[in-house]
Tab-separated table of C-alpha atoms and ligand atoms in Angstrom:
chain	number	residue	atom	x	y	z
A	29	UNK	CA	101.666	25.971	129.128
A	30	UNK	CA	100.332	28.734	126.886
A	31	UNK	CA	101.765	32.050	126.117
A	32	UNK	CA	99.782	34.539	126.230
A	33	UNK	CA	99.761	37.763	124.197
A	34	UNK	CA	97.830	40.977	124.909
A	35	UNK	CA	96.772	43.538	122.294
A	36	UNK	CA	94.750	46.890	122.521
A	37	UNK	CA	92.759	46.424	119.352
A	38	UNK	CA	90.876	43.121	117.449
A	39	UNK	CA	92.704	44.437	114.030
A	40	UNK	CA	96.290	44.031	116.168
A	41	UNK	CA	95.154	40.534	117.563
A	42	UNK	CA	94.334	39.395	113.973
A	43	UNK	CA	97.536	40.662	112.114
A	44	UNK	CA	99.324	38.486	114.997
A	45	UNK	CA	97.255	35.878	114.851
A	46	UNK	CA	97.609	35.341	110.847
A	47	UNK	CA	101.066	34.533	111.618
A	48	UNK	CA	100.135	31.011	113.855
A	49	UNK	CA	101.129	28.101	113.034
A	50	UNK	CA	97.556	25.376	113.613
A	51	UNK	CA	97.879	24.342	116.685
A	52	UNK	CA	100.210	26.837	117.844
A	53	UNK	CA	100.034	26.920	121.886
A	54	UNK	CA	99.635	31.176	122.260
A	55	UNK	CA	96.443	33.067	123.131
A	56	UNK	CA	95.929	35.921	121.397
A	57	UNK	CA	93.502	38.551	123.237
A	58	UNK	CA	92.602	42.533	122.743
A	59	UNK	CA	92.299	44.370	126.377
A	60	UNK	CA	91.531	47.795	125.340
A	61	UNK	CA	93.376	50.881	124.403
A	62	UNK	CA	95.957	52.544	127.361
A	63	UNK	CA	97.538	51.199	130.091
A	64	UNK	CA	94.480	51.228	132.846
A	65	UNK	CA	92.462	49.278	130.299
A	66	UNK	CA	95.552	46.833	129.349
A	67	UNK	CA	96.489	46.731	132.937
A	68	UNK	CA	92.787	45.530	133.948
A	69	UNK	CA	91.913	43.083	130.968
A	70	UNK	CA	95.144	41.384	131.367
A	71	UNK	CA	95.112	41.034	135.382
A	72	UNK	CA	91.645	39.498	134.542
A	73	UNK	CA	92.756	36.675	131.511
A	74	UNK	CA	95.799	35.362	134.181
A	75	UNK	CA	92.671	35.764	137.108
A	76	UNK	CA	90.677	33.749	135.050
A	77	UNK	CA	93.346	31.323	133.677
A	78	UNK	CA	94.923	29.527	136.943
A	79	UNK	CA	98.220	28.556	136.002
A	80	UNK	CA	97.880	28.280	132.726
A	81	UNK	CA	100.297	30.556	130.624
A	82	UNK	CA	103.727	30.580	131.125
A	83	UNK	CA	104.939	34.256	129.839
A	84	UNK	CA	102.937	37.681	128.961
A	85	UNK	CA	104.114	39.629	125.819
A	86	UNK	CA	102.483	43.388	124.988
A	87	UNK	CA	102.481	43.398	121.490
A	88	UNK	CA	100.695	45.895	118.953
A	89	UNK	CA	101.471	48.780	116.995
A	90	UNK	CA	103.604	51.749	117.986
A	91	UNK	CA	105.376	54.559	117.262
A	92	UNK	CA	108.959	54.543	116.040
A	93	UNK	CA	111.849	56.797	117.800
A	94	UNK	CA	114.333	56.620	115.186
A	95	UNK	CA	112.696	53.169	113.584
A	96	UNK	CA	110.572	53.542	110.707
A	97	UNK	CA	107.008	51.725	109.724
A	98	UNK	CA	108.062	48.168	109.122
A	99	UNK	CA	109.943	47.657	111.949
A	100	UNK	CA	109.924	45.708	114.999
A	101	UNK	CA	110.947	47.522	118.832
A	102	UNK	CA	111.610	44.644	121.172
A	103	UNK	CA	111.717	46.541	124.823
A	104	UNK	CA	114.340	45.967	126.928
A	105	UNK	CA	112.559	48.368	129.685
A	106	UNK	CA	109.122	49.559	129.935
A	107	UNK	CA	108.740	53.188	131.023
A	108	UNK	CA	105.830	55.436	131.929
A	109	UNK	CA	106.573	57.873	130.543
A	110	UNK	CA	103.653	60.808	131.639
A	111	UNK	CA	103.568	59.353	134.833
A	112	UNK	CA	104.576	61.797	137.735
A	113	UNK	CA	103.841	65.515	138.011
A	114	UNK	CA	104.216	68.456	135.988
A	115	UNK	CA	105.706	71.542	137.598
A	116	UNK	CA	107.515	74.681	136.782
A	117	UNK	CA	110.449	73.018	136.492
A	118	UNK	CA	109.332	70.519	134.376
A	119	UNK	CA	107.918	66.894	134.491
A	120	UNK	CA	108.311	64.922	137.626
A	121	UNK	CA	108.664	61.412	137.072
A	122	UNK	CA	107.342	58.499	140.079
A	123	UNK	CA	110.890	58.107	140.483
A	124	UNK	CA	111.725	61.774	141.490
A	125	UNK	CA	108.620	61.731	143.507
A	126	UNK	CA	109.606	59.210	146.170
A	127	UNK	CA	106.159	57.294	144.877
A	128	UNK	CA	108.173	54.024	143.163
A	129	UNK	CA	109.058	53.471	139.647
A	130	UNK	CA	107.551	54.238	136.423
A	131	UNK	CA	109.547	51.240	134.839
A	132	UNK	CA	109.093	48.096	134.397
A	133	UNK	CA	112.048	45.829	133.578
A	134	UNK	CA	111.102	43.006	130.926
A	135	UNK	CA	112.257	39.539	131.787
A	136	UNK	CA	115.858	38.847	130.723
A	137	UNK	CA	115.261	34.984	129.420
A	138	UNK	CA	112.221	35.889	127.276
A	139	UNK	CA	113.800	38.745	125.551
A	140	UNK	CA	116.782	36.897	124.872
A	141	UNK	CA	114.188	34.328	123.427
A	142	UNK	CA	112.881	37.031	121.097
A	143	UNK	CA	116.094	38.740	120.231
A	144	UNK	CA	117.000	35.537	118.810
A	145	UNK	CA	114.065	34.773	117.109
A	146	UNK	CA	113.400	38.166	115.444
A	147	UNK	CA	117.487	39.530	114.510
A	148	UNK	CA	116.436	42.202	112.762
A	149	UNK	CA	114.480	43.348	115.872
A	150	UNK	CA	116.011	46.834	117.325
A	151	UNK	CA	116.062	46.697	121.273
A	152	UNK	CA	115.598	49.456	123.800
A	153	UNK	CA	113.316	51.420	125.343
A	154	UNK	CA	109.960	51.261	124.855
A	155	UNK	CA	107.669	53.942	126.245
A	156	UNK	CA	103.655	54.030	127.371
A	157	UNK	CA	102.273	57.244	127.369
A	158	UNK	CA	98.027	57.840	127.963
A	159	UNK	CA	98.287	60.475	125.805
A	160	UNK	CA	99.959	59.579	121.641
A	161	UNK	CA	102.698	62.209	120.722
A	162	UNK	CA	101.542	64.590	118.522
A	163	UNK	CA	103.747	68.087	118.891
A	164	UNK	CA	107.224	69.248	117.559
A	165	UNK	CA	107.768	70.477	121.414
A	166	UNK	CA	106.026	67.477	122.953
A	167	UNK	CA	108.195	64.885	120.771
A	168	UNK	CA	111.722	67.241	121.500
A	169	UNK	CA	110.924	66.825	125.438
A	170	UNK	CA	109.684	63.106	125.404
A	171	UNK	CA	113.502	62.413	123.314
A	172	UNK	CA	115.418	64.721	125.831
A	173	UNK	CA	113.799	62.644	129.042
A	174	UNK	CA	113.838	59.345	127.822
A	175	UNK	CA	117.537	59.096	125.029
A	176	UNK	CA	117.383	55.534	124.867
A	177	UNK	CA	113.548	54.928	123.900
A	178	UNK	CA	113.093	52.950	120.529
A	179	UNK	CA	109.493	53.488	120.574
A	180	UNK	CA	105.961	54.892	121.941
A	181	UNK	CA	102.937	52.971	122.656
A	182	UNK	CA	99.807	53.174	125.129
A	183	UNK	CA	99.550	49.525	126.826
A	184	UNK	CA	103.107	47.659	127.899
A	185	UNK	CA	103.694	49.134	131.519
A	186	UNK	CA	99.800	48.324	132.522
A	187	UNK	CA	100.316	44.856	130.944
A	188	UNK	CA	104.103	44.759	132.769
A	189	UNK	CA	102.488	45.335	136.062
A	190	UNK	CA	99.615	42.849	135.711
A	191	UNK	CA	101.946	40.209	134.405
A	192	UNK	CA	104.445	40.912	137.160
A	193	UNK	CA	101.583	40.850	139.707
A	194	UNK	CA	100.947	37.357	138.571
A	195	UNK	CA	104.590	36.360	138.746
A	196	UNK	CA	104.655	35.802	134.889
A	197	UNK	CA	107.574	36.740	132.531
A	198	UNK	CA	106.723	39.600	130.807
A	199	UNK	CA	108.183	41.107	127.479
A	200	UNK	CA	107.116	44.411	124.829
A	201	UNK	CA	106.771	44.103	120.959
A	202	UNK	CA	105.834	46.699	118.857
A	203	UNK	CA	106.072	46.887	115.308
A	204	UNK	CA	106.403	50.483	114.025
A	205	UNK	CA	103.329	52.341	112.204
A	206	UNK	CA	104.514	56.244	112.485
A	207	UNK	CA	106.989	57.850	113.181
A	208	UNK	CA	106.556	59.845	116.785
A	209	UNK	CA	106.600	63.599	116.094
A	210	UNK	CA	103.924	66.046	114.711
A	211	UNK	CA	100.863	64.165	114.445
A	212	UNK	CA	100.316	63.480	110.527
A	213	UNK	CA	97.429	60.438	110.479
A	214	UNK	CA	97.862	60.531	106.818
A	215	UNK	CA	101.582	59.123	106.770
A	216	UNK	CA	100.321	56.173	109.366
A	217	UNK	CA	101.377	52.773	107.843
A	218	UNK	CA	99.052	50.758	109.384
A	219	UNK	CA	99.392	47.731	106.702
A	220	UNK	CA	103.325	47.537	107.027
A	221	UNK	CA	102.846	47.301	110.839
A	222	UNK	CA	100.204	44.563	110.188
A	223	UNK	CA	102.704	42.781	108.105
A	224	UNK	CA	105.329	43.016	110.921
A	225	UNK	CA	102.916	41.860	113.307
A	226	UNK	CA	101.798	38.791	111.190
A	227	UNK	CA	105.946	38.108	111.032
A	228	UNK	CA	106.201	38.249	115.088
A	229	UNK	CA	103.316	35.874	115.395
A	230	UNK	CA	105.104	33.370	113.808
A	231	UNK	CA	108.410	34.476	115.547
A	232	UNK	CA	106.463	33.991	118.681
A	233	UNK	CA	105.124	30.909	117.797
A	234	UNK	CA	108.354	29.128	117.531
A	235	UNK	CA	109.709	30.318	121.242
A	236	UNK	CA	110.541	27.638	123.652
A	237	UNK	CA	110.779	29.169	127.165
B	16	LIG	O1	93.423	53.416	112.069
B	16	LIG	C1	93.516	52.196	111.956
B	16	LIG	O2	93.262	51.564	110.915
B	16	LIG	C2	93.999	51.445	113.115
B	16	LIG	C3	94.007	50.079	113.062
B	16	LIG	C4	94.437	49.374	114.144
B	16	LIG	C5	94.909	50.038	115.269
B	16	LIG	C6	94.897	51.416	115.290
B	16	LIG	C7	95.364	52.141	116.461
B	16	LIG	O3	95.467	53.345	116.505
B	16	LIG	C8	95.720	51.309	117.623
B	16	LIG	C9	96.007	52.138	118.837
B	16	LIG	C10	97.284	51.630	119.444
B	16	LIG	O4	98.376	51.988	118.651
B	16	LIG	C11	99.480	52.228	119.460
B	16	LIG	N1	100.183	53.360	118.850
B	16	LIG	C12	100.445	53.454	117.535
B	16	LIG	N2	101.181	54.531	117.292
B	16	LIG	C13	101.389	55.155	118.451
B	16	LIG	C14	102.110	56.331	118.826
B	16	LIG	O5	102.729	57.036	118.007
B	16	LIG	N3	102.100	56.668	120.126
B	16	LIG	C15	101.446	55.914	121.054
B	16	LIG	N4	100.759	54.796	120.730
B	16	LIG	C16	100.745	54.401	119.459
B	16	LIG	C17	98.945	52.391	120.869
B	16	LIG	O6	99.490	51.389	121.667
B	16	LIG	C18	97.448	52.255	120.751
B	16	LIG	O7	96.885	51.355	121.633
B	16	LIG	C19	94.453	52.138	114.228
């Protein structure tokens, strides 16, 4: 059985995929850019697939909390994090709303899998927001909420609840190209998050689950 790995982008899906082994048995796929459009083109792949993969990993880009471009954020929970209410006491989340919960829990096996398989991997939190960080005060609040988050990115709790929908084992990767604070496009290192991702392909590659 085939694991299958969801990107947002074609340039994030080819970085990975440079890393394959031939005859390596993952699919590599972009779904789009946020978590509605990640949520929908990955519910549709397993729709379409029958039983044919065995595990869902998120992987892509992100942006570090406290990890640098380079590195890789292996999530042990996924949280959404702008999802609940704003008020004048401050951000509701799902949770506080009686509505569910904004997090998704990664499976256990699968990130033990990649823990092993990438060491120098840093695991924790790993956020999806709609909207990308991009303020001093927006950056200070996101850290005060969330203490343990590793990472931001826009796709892994829409691909968490497809994959979960489908009873598949679901885990995040992101491999850091910015650091999450005042937006600064011109400091993005895209290539050394390519690199990273290239790395993880072949990391991911190699797992038996
Ligand atoms: O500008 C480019 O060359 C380029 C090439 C490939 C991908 C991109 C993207 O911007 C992909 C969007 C994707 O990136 C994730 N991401 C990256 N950094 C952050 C962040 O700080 N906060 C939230 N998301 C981030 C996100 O998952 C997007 O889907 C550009």
């Amino acid at each position: 059985m085939t694991l299958l790995i969801v990107t947002a982008v074609a340039a994030e899906a080819e970085a990975l995929s440079r890393g394959l082994p031939p005859g390596a048995d993952v699919t590599v796929a972009p779904v789009g850019v946020g978590p509605a459009a990640a949520a929908a083109g990955t519910a549709r792949l397993l729709a379409l697939a029958g039983d044919r993969y065995r595990a869902v990993v998120s992987a892509g880009i992100g942006g570090g909390i406290g990890l640098l471009p380079g590195a890789t954020a292996l999530a042990t929970r996924c949280v959404a994090a702008d999802l609940g209410a704003d008020s004048p006491q401050g951000f509701l989340s799902l949770d506080e709303l009686g509505f569910g919960s904004a997090t998704a829990e990664v499976d256990a096996a699968l990130l033990a899998a990649l823990r092993a398989a990438l060491p120098d991997a840093v695991a924790g939190e790993v956020l999806t927001v709609s909207t990308v960080t991009g303020t001093a005060e927006g950056t200070a609040e996101l850290l005060r909420r969330h203490p343990a988050a590793v990472a931001e990115a826009m796709e892994g709790h829409g691909v968490a609840c497809a994959a979960q929908g489908a009873g598949l084992p679901f885990a995040e990767l992101r491999t850091i190209s910015n650091v999450v604070g005042p937006r600064d496009r011109a400091a993005w290192r895209i290539g050394d998050a390519f690199a990273a991702l290239t790395a993880a392909g072949t990391a991911l590659a190699a797992l038996t689950l």
